[in-house]
Short mmCIF file of C-alpha atoms and ligand atoms in Angstrom, two decimals:
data_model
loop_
_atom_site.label_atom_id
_atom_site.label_comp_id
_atom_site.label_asym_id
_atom_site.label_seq_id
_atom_site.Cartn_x
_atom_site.Cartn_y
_atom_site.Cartn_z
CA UNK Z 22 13.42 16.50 21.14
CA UNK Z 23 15.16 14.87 18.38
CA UNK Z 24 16.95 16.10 15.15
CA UNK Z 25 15.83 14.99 12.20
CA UNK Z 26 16.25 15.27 8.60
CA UNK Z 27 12.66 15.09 6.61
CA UNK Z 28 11.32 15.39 3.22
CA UNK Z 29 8.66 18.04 3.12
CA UNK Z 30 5.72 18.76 0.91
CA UNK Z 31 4.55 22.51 1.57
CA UNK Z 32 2.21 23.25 -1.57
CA UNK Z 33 0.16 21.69 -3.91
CA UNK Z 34 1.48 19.28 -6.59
CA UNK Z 35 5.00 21.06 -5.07
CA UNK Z 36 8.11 19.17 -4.74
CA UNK Z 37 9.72 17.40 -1.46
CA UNK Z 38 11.83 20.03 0.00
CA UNK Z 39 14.81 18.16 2.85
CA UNK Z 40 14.53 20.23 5.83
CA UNK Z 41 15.79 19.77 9.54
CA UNK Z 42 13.30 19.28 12.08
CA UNK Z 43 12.59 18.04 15.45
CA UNK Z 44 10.67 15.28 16.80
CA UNK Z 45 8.67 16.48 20.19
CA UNK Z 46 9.40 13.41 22.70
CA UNK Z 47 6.87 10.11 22.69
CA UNK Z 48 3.66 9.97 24.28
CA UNK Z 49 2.91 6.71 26.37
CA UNK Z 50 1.55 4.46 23.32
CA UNK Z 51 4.64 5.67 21.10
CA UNK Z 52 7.34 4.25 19.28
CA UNK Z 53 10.92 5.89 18.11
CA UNK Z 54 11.58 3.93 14.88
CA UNK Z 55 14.78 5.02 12.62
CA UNK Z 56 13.79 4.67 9.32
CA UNK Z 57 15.87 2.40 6.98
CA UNK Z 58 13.60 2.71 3.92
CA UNK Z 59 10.32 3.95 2.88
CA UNK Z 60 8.55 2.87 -0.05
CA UNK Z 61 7.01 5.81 -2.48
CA UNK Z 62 3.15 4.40 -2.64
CA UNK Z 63 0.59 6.17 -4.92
CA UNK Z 64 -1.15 7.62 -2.15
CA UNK Z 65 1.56 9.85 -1.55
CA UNK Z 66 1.44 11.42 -4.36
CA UNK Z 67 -2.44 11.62 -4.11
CA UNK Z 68 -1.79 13.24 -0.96
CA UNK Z 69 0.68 15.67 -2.96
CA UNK Z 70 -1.62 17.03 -5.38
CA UNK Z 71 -4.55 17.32 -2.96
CA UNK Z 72 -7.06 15.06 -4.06
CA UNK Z 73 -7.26 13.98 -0.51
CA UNK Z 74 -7.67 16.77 1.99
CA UNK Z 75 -4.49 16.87 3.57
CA UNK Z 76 -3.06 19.78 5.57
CA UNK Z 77 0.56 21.13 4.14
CA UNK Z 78 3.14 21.60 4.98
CA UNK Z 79 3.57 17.79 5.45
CA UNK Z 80 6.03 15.24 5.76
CA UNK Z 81 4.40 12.31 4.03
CA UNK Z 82 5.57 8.32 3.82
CA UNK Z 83 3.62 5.63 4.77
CA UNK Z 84 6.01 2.53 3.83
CA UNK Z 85 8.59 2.93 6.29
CA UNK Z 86 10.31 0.14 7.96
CA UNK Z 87 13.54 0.59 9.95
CA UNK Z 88 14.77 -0.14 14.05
CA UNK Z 89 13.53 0.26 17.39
CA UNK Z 90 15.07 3.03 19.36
CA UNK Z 91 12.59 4.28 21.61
CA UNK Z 92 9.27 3.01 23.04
CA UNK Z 93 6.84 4.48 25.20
CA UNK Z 94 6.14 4.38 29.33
CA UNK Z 95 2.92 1.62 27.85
CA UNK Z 96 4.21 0.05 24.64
CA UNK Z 97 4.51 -3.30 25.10
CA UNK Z 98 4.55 -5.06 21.45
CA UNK Z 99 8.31 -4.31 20.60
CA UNK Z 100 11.34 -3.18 22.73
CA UNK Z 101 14.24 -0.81 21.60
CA UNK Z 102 16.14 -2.87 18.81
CA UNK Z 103 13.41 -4.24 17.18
CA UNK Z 104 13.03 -4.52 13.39
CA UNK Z 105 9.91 -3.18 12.63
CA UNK Z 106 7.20 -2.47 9.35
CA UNK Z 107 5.31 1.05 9.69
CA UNK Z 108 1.84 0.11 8.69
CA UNK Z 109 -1.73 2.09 8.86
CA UNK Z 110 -3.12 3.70 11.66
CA UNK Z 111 -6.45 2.57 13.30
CA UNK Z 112 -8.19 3.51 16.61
CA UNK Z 113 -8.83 -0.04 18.01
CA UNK Z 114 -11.51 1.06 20.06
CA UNK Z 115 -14.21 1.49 16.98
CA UNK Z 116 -17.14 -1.17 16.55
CA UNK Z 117 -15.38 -2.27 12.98
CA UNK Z 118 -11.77 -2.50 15.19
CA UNK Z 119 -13.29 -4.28 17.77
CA UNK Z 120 -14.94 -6.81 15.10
CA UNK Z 121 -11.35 -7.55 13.76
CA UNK Z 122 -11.61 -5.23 10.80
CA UNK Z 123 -8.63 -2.76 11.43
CA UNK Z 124 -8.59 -1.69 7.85
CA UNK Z 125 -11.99 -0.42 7.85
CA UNK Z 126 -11.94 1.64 11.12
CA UNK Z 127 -14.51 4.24 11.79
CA UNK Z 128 -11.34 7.02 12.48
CA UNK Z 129 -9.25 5.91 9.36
CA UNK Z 130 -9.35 9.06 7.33
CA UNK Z 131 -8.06 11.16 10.07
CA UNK Z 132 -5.46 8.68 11.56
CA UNK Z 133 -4.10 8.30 8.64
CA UNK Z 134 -4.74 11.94 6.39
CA UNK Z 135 -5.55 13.86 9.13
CA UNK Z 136 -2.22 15.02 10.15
CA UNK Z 137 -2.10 15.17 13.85
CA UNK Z 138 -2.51 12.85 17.03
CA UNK Z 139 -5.70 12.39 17.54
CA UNK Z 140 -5.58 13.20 21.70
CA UNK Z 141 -2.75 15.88 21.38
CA UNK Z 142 -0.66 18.40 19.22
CA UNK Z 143 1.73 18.24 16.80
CA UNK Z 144 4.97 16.53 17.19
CA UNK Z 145 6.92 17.55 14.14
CA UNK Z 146 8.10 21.19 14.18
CA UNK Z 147 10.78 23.16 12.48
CA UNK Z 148 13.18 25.01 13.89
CA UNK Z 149 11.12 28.74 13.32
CA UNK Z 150 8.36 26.99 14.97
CA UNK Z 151 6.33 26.66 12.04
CA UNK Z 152 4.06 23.95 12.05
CA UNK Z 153 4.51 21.03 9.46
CA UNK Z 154 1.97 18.21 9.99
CA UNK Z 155 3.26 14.49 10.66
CA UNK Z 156 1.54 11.74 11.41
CA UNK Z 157 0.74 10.66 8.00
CA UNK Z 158 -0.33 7.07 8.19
CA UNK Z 159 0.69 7.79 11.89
CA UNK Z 160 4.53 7.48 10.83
CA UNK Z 161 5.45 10.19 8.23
CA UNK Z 162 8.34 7.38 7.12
CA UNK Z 163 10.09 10.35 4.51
CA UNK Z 164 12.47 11.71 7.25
CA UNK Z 165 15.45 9.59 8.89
CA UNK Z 166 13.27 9.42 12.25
CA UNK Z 167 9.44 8.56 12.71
CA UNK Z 168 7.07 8.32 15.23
CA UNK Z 169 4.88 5.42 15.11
CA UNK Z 170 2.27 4.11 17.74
CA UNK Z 171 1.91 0.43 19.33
CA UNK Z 172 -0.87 -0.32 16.75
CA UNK Z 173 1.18 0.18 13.70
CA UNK Z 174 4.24 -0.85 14.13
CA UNK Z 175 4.70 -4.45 12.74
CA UNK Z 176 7.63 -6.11 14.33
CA UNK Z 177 9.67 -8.48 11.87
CA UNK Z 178 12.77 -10.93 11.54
CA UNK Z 179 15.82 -9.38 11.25
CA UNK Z 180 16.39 -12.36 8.93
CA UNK Z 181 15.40 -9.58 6.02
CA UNK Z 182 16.86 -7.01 4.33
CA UNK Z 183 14.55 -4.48 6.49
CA UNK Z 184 15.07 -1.53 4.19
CA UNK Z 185 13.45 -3.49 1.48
CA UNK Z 186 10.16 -4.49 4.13
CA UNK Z 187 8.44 -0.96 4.00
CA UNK Z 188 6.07 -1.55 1.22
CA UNK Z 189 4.69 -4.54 3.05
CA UNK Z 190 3.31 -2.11 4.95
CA UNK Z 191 0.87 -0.76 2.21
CA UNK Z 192 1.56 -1.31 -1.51
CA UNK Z 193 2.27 -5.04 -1.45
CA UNK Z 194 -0.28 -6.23 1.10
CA UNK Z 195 -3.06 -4.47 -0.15
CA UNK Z 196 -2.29 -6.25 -3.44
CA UNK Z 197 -1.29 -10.00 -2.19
CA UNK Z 198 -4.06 -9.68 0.35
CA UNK Z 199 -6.78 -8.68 -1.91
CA UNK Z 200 -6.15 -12.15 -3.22
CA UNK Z 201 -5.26 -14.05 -0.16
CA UNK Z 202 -7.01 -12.66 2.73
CA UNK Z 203 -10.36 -11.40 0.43
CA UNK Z 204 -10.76 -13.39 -2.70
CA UNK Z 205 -9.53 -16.70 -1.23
CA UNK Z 206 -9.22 -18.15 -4.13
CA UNK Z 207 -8.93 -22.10 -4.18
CA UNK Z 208 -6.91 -24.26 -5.96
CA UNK Z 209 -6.96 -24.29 -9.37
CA UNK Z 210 -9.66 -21.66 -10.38
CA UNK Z 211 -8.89 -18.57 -12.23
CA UNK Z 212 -8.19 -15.26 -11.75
CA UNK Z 213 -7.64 -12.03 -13.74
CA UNK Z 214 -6.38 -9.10 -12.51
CA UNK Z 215 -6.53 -5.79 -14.11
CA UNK Z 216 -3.27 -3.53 -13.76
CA UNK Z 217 0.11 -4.75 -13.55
CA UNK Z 218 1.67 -2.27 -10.75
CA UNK Z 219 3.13 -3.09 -7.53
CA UNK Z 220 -0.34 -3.97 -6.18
CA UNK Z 221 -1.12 -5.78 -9.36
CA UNK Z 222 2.05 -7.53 -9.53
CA UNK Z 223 1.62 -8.46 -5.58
CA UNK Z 224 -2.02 -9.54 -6.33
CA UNK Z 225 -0.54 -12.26 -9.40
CA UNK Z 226 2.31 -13.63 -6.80
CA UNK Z 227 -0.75 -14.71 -4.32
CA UNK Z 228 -2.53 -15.98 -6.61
CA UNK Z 229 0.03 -18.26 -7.69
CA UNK Z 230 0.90 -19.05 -3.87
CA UNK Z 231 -2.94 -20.00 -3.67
CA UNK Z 232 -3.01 -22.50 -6.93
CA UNK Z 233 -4.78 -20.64 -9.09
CA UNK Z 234 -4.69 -22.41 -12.27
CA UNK Z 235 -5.02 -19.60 -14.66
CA UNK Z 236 -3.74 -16.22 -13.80
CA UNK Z 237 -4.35 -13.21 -16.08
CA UNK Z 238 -2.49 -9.84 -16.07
CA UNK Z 239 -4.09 -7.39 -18.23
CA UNK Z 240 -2.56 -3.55 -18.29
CA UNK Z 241 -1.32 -1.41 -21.30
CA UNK Z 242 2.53 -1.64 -20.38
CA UNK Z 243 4.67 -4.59 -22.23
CA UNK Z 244 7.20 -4.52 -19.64
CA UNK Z 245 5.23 -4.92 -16.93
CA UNK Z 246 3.05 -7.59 -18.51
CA UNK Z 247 6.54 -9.39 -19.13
CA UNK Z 248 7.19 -9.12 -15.11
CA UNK Z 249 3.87 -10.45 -14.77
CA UNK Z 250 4.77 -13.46 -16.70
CA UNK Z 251 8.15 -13.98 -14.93
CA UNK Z 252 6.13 -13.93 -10.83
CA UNK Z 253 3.51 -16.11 -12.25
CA UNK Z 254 0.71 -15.05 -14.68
CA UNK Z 255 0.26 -17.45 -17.21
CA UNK Z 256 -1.44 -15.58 -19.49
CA UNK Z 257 -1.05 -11.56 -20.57
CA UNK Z 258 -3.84 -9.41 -22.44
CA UNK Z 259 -2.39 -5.89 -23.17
CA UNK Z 260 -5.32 -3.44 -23.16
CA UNK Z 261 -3.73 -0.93 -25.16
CA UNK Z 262 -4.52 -3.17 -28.62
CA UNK Z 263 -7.30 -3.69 -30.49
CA UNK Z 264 -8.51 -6.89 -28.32
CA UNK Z 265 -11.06 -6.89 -26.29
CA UNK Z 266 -10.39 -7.73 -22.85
CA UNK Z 267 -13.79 -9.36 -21.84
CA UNK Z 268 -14.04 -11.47 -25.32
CA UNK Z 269 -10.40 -12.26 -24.67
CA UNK Z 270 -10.79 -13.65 -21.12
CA UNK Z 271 -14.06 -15.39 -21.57
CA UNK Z 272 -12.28 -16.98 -24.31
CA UNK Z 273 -9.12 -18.46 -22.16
CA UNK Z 274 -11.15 -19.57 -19.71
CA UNK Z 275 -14.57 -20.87 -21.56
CA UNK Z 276 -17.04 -18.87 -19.13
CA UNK Z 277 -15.07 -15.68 -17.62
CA UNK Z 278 -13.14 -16.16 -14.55
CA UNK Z 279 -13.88 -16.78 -11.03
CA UNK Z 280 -12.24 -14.17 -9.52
CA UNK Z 281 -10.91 -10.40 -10.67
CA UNK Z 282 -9.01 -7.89 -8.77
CA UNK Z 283 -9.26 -4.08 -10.11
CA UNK Z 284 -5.85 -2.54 -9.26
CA UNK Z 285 -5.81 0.31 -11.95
CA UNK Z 286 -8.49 2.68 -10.13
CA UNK Z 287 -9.59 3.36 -13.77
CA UNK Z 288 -14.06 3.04 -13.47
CA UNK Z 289 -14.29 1.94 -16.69
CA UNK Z 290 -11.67 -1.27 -16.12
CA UNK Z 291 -13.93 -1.88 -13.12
CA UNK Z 292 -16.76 -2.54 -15.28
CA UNK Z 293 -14.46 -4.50 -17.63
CA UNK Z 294 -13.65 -6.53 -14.39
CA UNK Z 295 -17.24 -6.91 -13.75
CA UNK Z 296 -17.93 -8.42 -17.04
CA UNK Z 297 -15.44 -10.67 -17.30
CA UNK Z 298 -16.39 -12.91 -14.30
CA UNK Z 299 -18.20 -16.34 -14.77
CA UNK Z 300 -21.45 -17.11 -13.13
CA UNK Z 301 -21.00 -16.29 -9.30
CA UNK Z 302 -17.57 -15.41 -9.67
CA UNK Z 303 -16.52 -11.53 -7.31
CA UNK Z 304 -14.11 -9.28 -8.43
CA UNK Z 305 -12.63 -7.07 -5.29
CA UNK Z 306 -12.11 -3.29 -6.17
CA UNK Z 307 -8.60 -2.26 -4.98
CA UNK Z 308 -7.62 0.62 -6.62
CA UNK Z 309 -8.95 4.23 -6.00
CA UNK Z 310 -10.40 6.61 -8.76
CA UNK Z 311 -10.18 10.00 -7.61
CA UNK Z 312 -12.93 10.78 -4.81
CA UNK Z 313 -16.38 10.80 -6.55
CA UNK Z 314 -16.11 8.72 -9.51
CA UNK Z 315 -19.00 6.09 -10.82
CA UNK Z 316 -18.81 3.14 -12.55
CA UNK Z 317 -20.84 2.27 -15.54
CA UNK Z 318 -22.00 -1.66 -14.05
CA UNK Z 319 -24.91 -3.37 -15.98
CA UNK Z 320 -27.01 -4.16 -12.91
CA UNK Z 321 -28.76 -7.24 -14.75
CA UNK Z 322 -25.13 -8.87 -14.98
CA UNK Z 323 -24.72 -8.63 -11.81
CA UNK Z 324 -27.84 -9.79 -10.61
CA UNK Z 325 -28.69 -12.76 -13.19
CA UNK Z 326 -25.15 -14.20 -12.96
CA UNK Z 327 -25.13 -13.68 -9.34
CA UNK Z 328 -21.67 -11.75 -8.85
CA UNK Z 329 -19.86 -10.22 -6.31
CA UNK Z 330 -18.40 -6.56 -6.07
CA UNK Z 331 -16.25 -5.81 -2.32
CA UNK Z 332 -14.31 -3.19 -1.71
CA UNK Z 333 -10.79 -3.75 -0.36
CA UNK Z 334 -8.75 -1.81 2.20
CA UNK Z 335 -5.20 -2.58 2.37
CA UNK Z 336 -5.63 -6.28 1.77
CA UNK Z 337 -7.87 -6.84 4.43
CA UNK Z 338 -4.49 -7.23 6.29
CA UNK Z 339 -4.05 -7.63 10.37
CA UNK Z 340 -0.86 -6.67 9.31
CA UNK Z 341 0.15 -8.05 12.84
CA UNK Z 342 -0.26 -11.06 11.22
CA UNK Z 343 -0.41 -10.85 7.45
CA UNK Z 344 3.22 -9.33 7.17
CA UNK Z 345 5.56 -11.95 8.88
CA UNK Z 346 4.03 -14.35 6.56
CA UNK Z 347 4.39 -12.36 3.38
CA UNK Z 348 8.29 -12.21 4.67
CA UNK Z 349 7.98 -16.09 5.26
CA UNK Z 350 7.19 -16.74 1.48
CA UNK Z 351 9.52 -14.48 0.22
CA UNK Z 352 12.19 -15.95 1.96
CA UNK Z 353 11.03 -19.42 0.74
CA UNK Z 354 11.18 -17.71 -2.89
CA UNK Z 355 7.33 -17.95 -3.32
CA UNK Z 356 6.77 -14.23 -3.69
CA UNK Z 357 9.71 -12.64 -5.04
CA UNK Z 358 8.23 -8.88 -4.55
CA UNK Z 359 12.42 -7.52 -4.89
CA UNK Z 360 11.54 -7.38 -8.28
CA UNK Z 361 9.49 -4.73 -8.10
CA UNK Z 362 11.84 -2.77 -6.33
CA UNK Z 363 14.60 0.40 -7.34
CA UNK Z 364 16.32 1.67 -4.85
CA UNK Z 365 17.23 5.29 -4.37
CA UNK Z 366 18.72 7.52 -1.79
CA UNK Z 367 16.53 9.49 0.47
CA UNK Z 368 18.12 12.56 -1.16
CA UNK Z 369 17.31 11.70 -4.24
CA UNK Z 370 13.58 11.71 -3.96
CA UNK Z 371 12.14 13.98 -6.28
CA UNK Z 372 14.39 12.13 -8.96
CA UNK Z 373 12.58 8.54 -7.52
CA UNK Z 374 9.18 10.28 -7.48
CA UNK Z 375 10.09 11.59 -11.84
CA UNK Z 376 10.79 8.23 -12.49
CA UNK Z 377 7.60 6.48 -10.76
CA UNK Z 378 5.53 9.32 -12.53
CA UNK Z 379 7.33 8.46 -15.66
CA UNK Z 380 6.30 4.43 -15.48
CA UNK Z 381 10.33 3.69 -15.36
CA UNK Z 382 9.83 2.29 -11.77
CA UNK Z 383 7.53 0.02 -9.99
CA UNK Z 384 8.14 0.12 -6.86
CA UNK Z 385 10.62 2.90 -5.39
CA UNK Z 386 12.47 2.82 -2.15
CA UNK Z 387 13.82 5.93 -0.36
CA UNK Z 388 17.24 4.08 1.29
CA UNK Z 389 18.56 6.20 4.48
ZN1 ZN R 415 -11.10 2.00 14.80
ZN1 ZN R 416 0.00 3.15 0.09
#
């Protein structure tokens, strides 16, 4: 058993309550990581307010990096010490694991939302022996210890500031890897992508790193499309006026562009996406609408002009391999992500969660 100290969600849209726990000791695949920061992600929040089916209480978190201090009878990957990146969960014995496709395993709802270890029971419970549910993203990073397993724990230079590394984990490599590992854009076509948030923001430093020769941010936020500018866009269209985005892209690039990413999770700027491409070009859907949602798509368009629409799970990352190398680049200045970042104490959550909500933060980290 171990102590910790973790930040708890225990109703709907409810705030993140610090309580002492315990950790139950590791199974043979598991890993004993002490968490030096943990990103604040979107997801969590969806997770908050329930539009994913998660069971509360919960400690939630899913951008944790921190050290090695525990492994497993089995775990062979990393060894107490380590500096590691928390990352998703996957089963690695599904057909879509086994074809190299980690992102989009068959079990990723429940390894990741479901709350529990999949072979066994909980391993987070409070002192009264309530349960609270952990395993979020199989490392429930909000709490000053985490369990991870062999599969998801990344292990990194300790080169890097590692409490800065936890949003490689999610945020940041879903956007960068949308562009990198998905899109593969090549050198010197264009790209627009719609939404200037972390994942936005990530998605316009790859695309500089990969040449493209025009790079468009479009979102509604000045600020942000002023960041945008600074890591690499070299044009801006703010939504929020009277242009039109389509007219205005199509115009600053003669024909539309040849690749999109939609980071907003806003339907209707899917379809904006969708238009905007040239002949053949593919836009790659990032960001989540809440469960359910369509998007109004002119079929013909995409037919006659012969586009693309994929959906993209965390970057299409083998994070494995994926996050050394975003570390690489931002150590050779190419991808500057620090800029998205505030940090905040781990106390002061709620107060980093108010300011994320309020569009005063891009990117918060929890420091411990
Ligand atoms: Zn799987
Ligand atoms: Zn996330």
């Amino acid at each position: 058993m171990k102590d910790i100290k973790a930040a708890v969600v225990e109703q709907k849209e409810g705030k993140f309550n610090m309580k002492s726990l315990k950790l139950k000791d590791l199974q043979p695949n598991e890993v004993l990581v002490e968490i030096k920061g943990a990103g604040i992600c979107h997801t969590d929040l969806t997770a908050r307010d329930q539009s994913y089916d998660v069971p509360l209480p919960m400690i939630l978190g899913h951008e944790g990096s921190g050290v090695v201090k525990e492994v497993g009878s089995q775990v062979k990957k990393v060894q107490k010490g380590d500096h590691v990146v928390l990352t998703y969960g996957s089963c690695g014995t599904c057909r879509t694991c086994l074809e190299g496709t980690p992102q989009y395993c068959e079990k990723f709802f429940d390894l990741n939302f479901g709350g529990e270890r999949l072979d066994s029971d909980e391993e987070a419970i409070d002192q009264s022996k309530e349960e609270v549910h952990s395993r979020f993203f199989q490392q429930s990073s909000f709490a000053t210890f985490s369990i991870a397993t062999e599969r998801n724990v990344v292990k990194v230079t300790k080169d890097a500031p590692i409490e800065m590394l936890g949003p490689l984990g999610c945020g940041i490599q879903t956007g960068s890897g949308a562009v990198i590992n998905s899109l593969k854009p090549t050198a010197g076509s264009t790209i627009a992508v719609f939404g200037a948030g972390s994942v936005g923001l990530s998605a316009i430093m790859a695309a500089k790193i990969c040449g493209c020769q025009t790079i468009i941010a479009v979102d509604i936020n000045a600020d942000r499309l002023k960041l945008a500018k600074e890591l690499g866009a070299t044009h801006t269209v703010n939504s929020d006026q009277k242009e039109n985005v389509v007219e205005k892209i199509k115009e600053l690039t003669a024909q539309g562009v040849d690749y999109a990413a939609e980071t907003s999770g806003i339907p209707a700027v899917l379809a904006q996406a969708v238009s905007a491409l040239r002949w053949k070009g593919k836009v790659a859907v990032v960001g989540a609408p809440p469960m359910g949602e369509t998007a109004p798509i002119d079929v013909n368009e995409v037919l006659v002009w012969g586009k693309q629409i994929i959906g993209v799970v965390e970057g299409d990352s083998i994070p494995d391999v994926f996050i050394p190398r975003l570390i690489e680049y931002y150590q050779n200045g190419q991808f500057p992500f620090d800029k998205l970042v505030t940090k905040f104490d781990f106390e002061d959550i709620n107060h980093a969660i108010e300011q994320m909500e309020a569009g005063n933060t891009i990117k918060p980290i929890l420091t411990f």
